[in-house]
Short mmCIF file of N, CA and C in Angstrom, two decimals:
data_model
loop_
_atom_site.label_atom_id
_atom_site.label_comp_id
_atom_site.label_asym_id
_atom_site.label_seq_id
_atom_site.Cartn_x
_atom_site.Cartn_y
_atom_site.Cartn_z
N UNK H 1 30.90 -44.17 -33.16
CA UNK H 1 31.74 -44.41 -32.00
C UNK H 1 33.03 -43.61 -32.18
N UNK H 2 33.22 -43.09 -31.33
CA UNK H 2 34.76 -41.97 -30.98
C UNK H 2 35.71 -43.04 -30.27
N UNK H 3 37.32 -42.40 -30.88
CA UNK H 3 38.29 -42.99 -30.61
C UNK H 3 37.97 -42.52 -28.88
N UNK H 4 37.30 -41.73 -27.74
CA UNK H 4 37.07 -41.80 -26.32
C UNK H 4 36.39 -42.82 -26.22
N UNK H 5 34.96 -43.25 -27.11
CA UNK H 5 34.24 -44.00 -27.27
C UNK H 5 35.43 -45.51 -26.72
N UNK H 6 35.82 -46.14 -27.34
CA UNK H 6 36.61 -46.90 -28.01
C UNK H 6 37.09 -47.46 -26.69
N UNK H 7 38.19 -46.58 -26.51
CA UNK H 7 38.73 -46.25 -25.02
C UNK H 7 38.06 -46.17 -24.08
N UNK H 8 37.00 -45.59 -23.42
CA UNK H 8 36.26 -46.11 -22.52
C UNK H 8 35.88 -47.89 -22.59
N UNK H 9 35.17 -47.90 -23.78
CA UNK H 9 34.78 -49.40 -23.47
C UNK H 9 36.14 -50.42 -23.61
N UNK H 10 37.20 -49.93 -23.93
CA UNK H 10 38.78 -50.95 -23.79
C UNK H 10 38.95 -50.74 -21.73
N UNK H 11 38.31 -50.05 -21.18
CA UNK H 11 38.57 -50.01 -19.63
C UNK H 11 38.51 -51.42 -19.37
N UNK H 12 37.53 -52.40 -19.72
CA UNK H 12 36.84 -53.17 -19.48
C UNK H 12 37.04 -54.50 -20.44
N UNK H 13 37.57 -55.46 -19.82
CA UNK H 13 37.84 -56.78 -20.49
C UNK H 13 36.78 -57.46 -20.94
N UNK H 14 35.59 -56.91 -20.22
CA UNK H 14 33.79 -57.41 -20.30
C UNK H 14 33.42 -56.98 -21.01
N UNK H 15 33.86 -56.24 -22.10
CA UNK H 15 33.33 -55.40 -23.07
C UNK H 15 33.65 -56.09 -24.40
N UNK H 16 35.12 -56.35 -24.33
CA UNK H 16 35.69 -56.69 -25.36
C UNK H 16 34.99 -57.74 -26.67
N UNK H 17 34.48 -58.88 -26.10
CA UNK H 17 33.79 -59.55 -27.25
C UNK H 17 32.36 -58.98 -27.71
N UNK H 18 32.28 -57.83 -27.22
CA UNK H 18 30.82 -56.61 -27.25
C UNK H 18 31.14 -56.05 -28.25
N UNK H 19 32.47 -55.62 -28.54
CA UNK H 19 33.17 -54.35 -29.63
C UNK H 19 33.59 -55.39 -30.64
N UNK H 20 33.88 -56.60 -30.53
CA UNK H 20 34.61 -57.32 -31.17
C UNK H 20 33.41 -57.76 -32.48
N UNK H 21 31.98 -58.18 -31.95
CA UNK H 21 30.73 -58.37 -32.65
C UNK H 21 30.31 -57.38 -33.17
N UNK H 22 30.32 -55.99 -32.89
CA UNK H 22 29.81 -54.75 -32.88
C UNK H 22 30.74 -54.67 -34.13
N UNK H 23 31.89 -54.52 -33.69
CA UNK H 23 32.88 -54.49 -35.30
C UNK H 23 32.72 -55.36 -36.47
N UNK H 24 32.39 -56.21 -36.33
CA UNK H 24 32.12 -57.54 -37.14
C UNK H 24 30.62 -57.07 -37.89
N UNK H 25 29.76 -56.12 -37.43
CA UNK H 25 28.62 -56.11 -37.58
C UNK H 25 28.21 -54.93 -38.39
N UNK H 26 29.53 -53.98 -38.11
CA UNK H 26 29.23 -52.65 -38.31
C UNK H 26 30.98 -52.54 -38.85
N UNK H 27 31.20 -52.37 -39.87
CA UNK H 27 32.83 -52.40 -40.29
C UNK H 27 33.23 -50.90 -40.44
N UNK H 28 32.49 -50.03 -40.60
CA UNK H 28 32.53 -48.39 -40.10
C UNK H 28 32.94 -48.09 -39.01
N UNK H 29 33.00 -48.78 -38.32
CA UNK H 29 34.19 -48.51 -36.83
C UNK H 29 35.74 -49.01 -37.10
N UNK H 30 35.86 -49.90 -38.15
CA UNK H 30 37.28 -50.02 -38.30
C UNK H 30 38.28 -48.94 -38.09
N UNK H 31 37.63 -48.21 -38.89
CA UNK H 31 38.76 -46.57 -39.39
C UNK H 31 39.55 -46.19 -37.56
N UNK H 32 38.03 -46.02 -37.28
CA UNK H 32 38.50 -45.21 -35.29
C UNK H 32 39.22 -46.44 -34.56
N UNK H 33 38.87 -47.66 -34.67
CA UNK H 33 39.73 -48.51 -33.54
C UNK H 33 41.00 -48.56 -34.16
N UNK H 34 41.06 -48.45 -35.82
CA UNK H 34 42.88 -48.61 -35.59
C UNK H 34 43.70 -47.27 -36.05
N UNK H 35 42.65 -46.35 -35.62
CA UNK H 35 43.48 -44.70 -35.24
C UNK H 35 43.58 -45.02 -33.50
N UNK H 36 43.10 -45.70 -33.26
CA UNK H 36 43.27 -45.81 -31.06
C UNK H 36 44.45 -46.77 -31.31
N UNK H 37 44.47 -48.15 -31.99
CA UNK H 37 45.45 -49.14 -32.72
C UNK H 37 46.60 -48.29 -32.65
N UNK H 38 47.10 -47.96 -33.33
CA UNK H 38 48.06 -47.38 -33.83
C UNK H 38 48.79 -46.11 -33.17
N UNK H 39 47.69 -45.16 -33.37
CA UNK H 39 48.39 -43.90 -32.85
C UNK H 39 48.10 -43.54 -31.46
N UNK H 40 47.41 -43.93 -30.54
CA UNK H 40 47.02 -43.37 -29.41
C UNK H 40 48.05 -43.62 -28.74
N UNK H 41 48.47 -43.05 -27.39
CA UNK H 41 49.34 -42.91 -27.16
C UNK H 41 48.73 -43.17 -25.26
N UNK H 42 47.21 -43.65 -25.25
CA UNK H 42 46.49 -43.66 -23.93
C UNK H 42 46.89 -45.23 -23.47
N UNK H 43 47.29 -45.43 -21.94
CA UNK H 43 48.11 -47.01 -21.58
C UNK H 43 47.33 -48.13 -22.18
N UNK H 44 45.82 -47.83 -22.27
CA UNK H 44 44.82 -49.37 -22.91
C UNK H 44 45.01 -49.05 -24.35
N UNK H 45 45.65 -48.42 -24.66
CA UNK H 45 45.48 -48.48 -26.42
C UNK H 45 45.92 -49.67 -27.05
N UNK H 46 46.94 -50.52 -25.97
CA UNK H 46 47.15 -51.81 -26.69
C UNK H 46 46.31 -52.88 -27.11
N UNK H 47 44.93 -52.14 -26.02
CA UNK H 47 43.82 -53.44 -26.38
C UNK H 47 43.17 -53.05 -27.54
N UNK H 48 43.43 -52.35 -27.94
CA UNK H 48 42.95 -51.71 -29.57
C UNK H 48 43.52 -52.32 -30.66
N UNK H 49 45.05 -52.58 -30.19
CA UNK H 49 45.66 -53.62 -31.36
C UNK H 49 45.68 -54.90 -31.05
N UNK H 50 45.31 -55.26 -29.86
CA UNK H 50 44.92 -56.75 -29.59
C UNK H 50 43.59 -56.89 -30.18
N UNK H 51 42.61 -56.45 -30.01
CA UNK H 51 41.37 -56.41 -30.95
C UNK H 51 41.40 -56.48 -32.21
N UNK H 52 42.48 -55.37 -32.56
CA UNK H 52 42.42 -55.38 -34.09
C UNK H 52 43.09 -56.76 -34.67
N UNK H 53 43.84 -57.22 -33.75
CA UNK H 53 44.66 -58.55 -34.22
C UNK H 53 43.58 -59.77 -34.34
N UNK H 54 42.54 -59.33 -33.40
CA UNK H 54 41.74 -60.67 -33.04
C UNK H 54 40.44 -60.65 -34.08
N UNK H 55 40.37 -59.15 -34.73
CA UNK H 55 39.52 -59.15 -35.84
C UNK H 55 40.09 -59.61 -37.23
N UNK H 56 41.28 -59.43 -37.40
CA UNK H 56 41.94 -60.35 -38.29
C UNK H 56 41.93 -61.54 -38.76
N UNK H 57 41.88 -62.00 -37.61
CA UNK H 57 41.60 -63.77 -37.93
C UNK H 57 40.08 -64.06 -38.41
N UNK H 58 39.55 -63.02 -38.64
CA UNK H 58 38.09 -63.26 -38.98
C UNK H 58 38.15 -62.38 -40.16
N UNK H 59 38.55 -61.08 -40.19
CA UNK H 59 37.95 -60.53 -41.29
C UNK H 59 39.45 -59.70 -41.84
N UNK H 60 40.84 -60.78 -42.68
CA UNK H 60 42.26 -60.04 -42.61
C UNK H 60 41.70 -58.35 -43.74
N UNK H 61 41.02 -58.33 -44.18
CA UNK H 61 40.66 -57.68 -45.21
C UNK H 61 40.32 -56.62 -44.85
N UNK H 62 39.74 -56.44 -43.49
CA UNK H 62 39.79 -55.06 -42.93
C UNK H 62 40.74 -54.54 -41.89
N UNK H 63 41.99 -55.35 -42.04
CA UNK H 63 42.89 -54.73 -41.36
C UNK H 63 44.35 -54.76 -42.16
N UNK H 64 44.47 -54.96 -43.25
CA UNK H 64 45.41 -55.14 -44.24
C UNK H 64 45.92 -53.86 -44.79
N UNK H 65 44.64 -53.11 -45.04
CA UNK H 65 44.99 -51.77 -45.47
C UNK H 65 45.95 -50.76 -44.76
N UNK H 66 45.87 -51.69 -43.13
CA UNK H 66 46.52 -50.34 -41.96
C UNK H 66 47.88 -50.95 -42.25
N UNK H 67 48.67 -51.96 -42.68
CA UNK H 67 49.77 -52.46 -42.45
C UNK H 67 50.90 -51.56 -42.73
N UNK H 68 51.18 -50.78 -44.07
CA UNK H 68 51.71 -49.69 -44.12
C UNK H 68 51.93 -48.43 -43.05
N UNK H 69 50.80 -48.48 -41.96
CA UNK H 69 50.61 -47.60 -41.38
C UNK H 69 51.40 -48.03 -39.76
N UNK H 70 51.10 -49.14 -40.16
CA UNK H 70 51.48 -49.97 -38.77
C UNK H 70 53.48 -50.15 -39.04
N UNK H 71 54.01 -50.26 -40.18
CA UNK H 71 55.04 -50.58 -40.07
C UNK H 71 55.72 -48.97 -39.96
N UNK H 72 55.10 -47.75 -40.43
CA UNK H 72 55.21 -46.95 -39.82
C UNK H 72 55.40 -46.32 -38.46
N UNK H 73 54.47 -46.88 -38.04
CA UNK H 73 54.72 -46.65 -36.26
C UNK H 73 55.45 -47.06 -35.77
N UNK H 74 56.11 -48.21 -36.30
CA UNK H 74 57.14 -49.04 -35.12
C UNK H 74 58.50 -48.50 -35.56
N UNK H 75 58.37 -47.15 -36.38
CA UNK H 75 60.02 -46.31 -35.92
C UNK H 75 60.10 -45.63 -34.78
N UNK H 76 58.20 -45.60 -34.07
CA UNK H 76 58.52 -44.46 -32.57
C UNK H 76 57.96 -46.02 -31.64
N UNK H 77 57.48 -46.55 -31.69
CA UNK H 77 56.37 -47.14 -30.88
C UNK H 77 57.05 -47.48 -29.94
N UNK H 78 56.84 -47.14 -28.57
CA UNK H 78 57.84 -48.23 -27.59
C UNK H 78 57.12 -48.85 -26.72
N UNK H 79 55.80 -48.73 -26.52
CA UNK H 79 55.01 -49.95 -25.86
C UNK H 79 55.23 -51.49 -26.53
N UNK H 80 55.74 -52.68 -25.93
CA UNK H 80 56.44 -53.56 -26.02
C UNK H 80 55.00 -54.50 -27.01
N UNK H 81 53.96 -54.53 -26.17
CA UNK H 81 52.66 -55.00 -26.72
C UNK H 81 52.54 -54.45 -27.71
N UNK H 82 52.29 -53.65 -28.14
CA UNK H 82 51.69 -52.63 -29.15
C UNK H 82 52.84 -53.54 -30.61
N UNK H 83 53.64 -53.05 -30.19
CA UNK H 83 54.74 -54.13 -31.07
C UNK H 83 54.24 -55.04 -31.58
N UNK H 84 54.24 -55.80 -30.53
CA UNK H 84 54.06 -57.68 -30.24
C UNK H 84 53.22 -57.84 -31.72
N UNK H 85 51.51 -56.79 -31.91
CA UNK H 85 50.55 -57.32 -32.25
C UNK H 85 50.63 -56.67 -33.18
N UNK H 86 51.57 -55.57 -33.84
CA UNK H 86 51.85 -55.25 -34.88
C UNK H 86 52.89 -55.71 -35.74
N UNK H 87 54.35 -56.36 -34.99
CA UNK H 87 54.34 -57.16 -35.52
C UNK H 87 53.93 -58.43 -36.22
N UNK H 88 53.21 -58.88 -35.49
CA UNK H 88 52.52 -60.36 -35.75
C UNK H 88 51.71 -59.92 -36.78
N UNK H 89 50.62 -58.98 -36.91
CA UNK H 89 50.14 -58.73 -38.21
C UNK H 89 50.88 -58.86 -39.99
N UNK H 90 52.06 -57.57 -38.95
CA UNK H 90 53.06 -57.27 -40.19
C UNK H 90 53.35 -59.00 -41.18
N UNK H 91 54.06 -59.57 -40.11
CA UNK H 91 54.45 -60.74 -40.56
C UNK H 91 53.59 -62.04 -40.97
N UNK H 92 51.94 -61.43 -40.88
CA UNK H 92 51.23 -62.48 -41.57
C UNK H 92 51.30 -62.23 -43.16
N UNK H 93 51.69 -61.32 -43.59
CA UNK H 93 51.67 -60.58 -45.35
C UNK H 93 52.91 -60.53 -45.62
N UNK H 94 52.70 -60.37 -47.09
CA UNK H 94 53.94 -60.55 -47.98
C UNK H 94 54.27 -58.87 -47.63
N UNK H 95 55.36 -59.14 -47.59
CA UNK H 95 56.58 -57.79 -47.55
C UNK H 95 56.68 -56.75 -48.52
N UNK H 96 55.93 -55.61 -48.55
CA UNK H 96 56.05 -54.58 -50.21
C UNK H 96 57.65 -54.24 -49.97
N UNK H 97 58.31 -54.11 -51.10
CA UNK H 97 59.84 -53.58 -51.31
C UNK H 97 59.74 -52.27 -50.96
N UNK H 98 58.53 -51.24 -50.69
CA UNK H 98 59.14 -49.92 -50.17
C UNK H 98 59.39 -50.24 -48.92
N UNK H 99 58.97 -51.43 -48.38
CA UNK H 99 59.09 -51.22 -46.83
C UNK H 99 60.19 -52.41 -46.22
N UNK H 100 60.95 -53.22 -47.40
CA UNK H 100 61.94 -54.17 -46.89
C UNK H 100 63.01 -53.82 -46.60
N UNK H 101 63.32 -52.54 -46.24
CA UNK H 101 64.61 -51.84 -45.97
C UNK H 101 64.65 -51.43 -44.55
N UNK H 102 63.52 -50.65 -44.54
CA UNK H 102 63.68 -50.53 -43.26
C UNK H 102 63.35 -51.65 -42.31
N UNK H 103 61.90 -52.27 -42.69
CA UNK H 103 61.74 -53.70 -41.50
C UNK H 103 63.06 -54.56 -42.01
N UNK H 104 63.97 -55.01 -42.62
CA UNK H 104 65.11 -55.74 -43.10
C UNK H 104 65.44 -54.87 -41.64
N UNK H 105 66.34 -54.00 -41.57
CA UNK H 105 67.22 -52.68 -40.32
C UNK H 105 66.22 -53.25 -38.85
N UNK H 106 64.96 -52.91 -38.76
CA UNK H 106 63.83 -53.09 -37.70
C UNK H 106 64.01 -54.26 -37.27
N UNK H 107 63.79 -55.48 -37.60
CA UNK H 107 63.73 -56.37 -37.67
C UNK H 107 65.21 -57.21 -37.09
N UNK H 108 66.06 -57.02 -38.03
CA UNK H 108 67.31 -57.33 -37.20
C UNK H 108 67.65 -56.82 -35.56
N UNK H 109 67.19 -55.53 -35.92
CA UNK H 109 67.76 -55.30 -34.19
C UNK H 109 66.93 -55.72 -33.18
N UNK H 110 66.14 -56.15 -33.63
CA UNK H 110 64.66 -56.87 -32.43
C UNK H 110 65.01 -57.84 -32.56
N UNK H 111 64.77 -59.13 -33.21
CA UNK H 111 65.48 -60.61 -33.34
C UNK H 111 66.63 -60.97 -32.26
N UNK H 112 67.69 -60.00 -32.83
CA UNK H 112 68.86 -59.60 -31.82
C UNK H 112 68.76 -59.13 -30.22
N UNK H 113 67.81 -58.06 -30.27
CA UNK H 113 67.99 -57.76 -28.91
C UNK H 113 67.75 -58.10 -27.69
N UNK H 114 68.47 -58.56 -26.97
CA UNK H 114 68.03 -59.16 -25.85
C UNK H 114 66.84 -58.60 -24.82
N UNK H 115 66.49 -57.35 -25.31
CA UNK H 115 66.17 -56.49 -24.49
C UNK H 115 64.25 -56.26 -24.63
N UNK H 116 64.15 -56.71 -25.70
CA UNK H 116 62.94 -57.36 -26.33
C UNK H 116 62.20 -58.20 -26.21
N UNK H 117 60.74 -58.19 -25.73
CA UNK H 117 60.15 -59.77 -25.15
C UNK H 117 60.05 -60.82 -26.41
N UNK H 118 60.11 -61.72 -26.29
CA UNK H 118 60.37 -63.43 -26.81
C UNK H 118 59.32 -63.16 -28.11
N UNK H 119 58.12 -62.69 -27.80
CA UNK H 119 57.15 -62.98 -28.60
C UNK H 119 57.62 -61.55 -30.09
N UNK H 120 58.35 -60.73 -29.40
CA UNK H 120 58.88 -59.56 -30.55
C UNK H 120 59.56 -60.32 -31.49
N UNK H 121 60.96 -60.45 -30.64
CA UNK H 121 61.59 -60.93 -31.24
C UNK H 121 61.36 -62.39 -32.64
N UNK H 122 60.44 -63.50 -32.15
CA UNK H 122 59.97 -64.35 -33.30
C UNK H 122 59.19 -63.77 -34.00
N UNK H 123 58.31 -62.61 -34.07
CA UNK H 123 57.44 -62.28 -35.46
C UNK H 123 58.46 -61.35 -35.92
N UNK H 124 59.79 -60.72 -35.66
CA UNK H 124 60.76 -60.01 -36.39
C UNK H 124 60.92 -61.02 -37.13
N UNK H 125 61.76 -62.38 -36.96
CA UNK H 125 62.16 -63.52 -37.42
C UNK H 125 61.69 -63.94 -38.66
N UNK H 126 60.35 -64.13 -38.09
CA UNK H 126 59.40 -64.23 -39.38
C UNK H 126 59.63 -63.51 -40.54
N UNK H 127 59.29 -62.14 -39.96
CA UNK H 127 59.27 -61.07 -40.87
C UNK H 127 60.54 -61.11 -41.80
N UNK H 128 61.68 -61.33 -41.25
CA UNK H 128 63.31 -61.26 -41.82
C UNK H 128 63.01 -62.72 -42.93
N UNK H 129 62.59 -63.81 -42.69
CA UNK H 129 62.48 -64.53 -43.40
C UNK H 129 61.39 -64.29 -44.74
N UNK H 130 60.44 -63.96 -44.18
CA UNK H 130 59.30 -63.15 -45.77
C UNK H 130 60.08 -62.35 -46.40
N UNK H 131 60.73 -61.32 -46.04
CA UNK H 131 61.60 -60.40 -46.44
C UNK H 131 62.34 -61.30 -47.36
N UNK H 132 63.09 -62.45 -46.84
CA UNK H 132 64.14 -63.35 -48.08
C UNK H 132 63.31 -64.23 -49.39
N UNK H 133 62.33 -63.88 -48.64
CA UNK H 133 61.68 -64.76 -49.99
C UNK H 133 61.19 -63.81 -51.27
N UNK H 134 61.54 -62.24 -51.47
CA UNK H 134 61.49 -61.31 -52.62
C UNK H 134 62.75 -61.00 -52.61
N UNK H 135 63.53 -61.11 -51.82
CA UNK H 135 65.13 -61.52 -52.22
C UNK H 135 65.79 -62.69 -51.13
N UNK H 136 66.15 -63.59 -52.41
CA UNK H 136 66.97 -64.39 -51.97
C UNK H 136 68.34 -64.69 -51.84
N UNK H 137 68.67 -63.83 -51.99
CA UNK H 137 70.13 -63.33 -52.08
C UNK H 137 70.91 -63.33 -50.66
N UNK H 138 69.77 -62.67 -49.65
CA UNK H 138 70.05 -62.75 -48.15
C UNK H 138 69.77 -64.15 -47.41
N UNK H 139 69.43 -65.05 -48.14
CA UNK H 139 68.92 -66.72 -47.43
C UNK H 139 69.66 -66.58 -46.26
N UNK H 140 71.05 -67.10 -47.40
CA UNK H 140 72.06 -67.62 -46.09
C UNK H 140 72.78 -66.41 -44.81
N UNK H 141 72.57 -64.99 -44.89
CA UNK H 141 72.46 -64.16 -43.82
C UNK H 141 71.30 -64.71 -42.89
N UNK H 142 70.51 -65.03 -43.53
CA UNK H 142 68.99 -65.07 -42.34
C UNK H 142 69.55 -66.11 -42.03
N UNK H 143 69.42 -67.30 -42.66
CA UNK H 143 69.91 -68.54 -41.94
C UNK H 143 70.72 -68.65 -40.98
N UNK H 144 72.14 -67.74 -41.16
CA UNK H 144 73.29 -67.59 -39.97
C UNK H 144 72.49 -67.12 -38.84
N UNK H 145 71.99 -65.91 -39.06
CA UNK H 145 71.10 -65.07 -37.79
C UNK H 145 70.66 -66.12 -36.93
N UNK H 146 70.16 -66.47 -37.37
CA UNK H 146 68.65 -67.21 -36.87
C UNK H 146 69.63 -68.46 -36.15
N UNK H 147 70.18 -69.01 -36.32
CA UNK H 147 71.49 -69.92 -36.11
C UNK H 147 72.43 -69.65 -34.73
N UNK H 148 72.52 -68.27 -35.17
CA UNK H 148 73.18 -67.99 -33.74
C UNK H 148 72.12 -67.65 -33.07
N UNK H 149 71.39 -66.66 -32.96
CA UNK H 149 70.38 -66.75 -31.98
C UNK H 149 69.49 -67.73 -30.96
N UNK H 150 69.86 -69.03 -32.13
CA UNK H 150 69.27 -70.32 -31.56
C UNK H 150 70.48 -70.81 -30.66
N UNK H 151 71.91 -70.70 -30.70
CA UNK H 151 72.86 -70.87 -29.97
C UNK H 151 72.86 -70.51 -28.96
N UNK H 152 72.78 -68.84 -29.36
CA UNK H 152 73.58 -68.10 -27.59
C UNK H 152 72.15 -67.82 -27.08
N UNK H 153 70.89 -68.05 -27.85
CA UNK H 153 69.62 -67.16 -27.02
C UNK H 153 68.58 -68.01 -27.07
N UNK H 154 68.60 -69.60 -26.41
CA UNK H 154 68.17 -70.18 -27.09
C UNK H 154 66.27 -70.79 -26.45
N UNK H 155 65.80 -69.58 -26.45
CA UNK H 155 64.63 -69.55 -25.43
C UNK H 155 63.64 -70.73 -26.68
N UNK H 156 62.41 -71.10 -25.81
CA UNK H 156 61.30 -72.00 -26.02
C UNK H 156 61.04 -71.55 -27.72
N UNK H 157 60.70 -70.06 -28.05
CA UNK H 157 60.22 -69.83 -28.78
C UNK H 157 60.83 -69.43 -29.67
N UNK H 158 62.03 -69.18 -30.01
CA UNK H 158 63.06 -68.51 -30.42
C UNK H 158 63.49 -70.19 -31.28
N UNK H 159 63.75 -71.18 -30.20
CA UNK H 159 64.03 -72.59 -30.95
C UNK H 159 62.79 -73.07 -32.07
N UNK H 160 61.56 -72.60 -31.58
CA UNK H 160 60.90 -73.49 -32.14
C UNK H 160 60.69 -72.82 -33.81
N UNK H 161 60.10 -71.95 -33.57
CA UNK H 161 60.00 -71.05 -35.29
C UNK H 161 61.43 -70.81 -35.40
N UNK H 162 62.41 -71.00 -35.24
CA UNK H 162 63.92 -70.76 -35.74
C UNK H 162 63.93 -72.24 -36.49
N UNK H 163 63.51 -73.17 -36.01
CA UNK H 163 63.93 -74.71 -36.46
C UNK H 163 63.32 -74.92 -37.71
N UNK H 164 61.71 -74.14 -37.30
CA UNK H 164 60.99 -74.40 -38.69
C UNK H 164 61.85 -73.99 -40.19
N UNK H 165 62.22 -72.64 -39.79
CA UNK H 165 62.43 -71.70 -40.97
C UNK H 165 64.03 -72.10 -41.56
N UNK H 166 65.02 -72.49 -40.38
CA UNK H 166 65.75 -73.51 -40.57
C UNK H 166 65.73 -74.54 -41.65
N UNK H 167 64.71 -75.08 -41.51
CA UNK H 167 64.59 -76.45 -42.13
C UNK H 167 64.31 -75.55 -43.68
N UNK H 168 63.65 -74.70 -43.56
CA UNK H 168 63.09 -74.25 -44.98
C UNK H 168 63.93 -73.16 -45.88
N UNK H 169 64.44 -72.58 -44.96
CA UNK H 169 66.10 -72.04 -45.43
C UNK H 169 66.74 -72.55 -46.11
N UNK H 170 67.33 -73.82 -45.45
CA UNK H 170 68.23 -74.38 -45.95
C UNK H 170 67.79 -75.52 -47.11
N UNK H 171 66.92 -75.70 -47.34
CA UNK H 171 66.32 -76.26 -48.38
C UNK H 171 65.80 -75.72 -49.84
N UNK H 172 66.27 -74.35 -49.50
CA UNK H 172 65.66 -73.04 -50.61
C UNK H 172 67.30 -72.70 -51.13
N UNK H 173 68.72 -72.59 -50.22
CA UNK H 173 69.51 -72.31 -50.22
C UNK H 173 69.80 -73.57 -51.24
N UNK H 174 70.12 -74.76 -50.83
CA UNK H 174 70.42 -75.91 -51.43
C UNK H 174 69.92 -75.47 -52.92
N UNK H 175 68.59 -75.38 -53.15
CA UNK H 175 68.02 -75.29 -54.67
C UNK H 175 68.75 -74.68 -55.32
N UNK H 176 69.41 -73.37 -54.82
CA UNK H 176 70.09 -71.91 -55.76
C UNK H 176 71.07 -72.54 -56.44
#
């Protein structure tokens, strides 16, 4: 199957649990759906990383390897989705230190930005918090963040995983 391959059958929402089994069945298509994932630049390519997100929950082991690749992209990526589901990946795994500098920088300004849909902004959150747990040195920065954001920005989702990590912040902080 060709990354056109791929893309043609992403036209089609009727397809999707077709490619989704097909992948599951045949793991030699991984490689091409998250070169469409990642780098394509065609408007359905997001259903490539929604797929790839939704093969995750079944098989994280063949999509773990792209994570490096994925936190790569999101220095150009500006499809808002494409984000969404690369973040959310990003932030299911522990954080490698070549890459806590820049998602630490990434991460803050998404959390922050108003300009960012709801669902970005909480897997940044996340992410800023995994990030404190190979240094803890930044707790109580994340904690403030996350603090005000719950103040001045204080949407459904933004409260709810802010409260969690809250609670677990400040209970990690206390220990030091």
């Amino acid at each position: 199957m060709t990354e056109n391959d791929i893309l043609a059958l992403l036209e089609s929402w009727d397809n999707f649990g077709l490619i989704l089994i097909e992948l599951n069945s045949n793991t030699a298509l991984v490689p091409e759906l998250m070169k469409v994932a990642i780098y394509s630049e065609h408007p359905n390519s997001w259903r490539a990383i929604y797929l790839a997100d939704k093969l995750h929950d079944q098989h994280p082991e063949l999509i773990e390897p792209y994570i490096p690749e994925m936190i790569d992209r999101l220095k150009s990526e500006q499809h808002h989705g494409k984000k969404r589901h690369m973040l959310k990946l990003i932030s299911m795994k522990e954080i490698a230190e070549e890459h806590s500098g820049f998602l630490m920088d990434f991460c803050l300004n998404t959390f922050t930005s108003a300009k960012e849909p709801i669902a970005n902004r909480v897997h940044a959150m996340q992410i800023l918090y995994n990030i404190s747990e190979n240094e803890p040195e930044i707790k109580p920065e994340i904690l403030e963040i996350i603090q005000q954001e719950i103040e001045f920005h204080p949407t459904p989702g933004i409260r709810s995983r802010g409260s969690k990590l809250i609670k677990k912040l400040q209970k990690q902080i206390v220990k030091r």
